[in-house]
């Protein structure tokens, strides 16, 4: 994968993605920059990066920040029971010089990649996917990770990925920061003892709307079927999430495998489709671009929309909603397994984890990081709901071969 | 292409024919390795099944994927693809022909420069250019901003995620593919023929319809093919500029591959699309040739 070059335009896209990652420039910022200075000027640094081999020689905006974890200054906020920062866990195996990470866009702290590179001297190549389907297709294409070392699957997908040998067992001796996890994350049902995956972020799935366009207070999924907002609504481009929304409206389980239930859900979604602008893989850009007023969204994406539209509202619908979490895994075909385990350990550090949350607005499972998180984030019940609320939400389960029942209907719906 | 080719040519000596063969080998080898072999793999996969984990299995090969390809749900997506590609092709030729004509007749010393300008967009990734269109077309984008500031509209017009944005994006993307072959055929045409027609009292319009247009028809056919064939399978433009209502057959194939993780079924759909495109193209070419070239 790292050596495949299948065409100049693809190369350019790869370089673009890499440039965005290294300079912590999101696609949205690029769009904004293009709109301000014109395409040529915005793309010029990318072409420059291309000329220098796409290495980190590209112009860097941020000044070097010293590596986050150090035992000296983290003490104040740390819990006494579990110190946030430990002395560097000088691992026995020597880390490799490179690391290939595959993640969602806008899903990590602004300086996390750079801090990791500075601390360990490992060059990180950071690639993006836009939907979970893209991610799974790629890492399953060769059955061992498609050339990447680390990726971030939803916890729902972990049992299947472990069963099929796509992810490797973690080297827990290198991941001493696992002790920072909250107790409820130490032994999750999808991966006993976190042997193959470490939790990364968790969320709820509800919907957001622009109160400038929609004056009323929305509370439930029926809003996304409201004719008045025709042409200005979108659903996530995610089969399970979309069917879950229909399931909640019908009072069904989003994990149902009954054909009658699924047909009823499909029928409801077919009524909704003519009202929709998109099934979106860009919910944030679609919303801030003005064409979408009301969109199915993950809780953290709402937080990121606030920076453009501070009045944006989010609700966990009252008839039910999905909660879920993403994990970090080492892929079984990883060429740089030591660096990969180090990366996971680094992201479980209290300070790094808090920095990730402060940028993405997604809460992490890191108990030690909690005091370091911006209180407007951790104190917001929509991002960090009380456990009483969470208990009412549903986690999506892995369905195995029955997933076909969903995807066949999803094909029919989108066609 | 030319009717002269039908005349029998005298056989060349064997040595000449062999040495000519050597020049063909790299091209044929390239095509075989990077076109034919992948295509055969797609064909083989399309007869397979997927197992519980999504892997391709060839244990029970058969036509099952082709038998369920004609599902009625896919008809609207297929018709969308046909419609987008058809409109894009017509627009590209209607817009491209005057441009090509102007460059050829009035370009003068700057012809090469003008042709380079036509190809200039290729210097930037198609993806970036499509994103630029998103910025222009979105509801609080450049176009709506201008229309609102001059007072033509009060509420933004939804351009993005519609048929309009998809056809606009595709026409923009494929226009250079139409201009280049049109330019070649117009530039090769002998201007004296038009002059002769005018001398025989043909009006400008008549001269164009009866002389220029038939002579440049091969260029129009080539432009139509170069636009239609990539347009019908285009995935990027409908995906980025389109929306929930603009599903194309390429999008269906993508969903089958990705959400469905059903590579055999996706391969069958992709292969069928290719066969349909090829058959349609050849049928169209034959009719055109009979009508325009065969008669001459």
Coordinates of N, CA, C and O in Angstrom, one line a residue, chain A residues 158 215 283 306:
Chain A
X158 N -15.6 -4.9 16.3 CA -14.4 -5.6 16.8 C -14.5 -7.1 16.8 O -13.6 -7.8 16.3
X215 N -37.5 27.2 14.0 CA -37.7 27.9 15.2 C -38.1 27.0 16.4 O -37.8 27.3 17.5
X283 N -21.3 15.5 7.2 CA -22.4 16.2 7.8 C -22.0 17.6 8.3 O -22.8 18.5 8.3
X306 N -20.4 23.8 16.2 CA -20.6 25.0 17.0 C -19.6 26.1 16.7 O -19.9 27.3 16.8

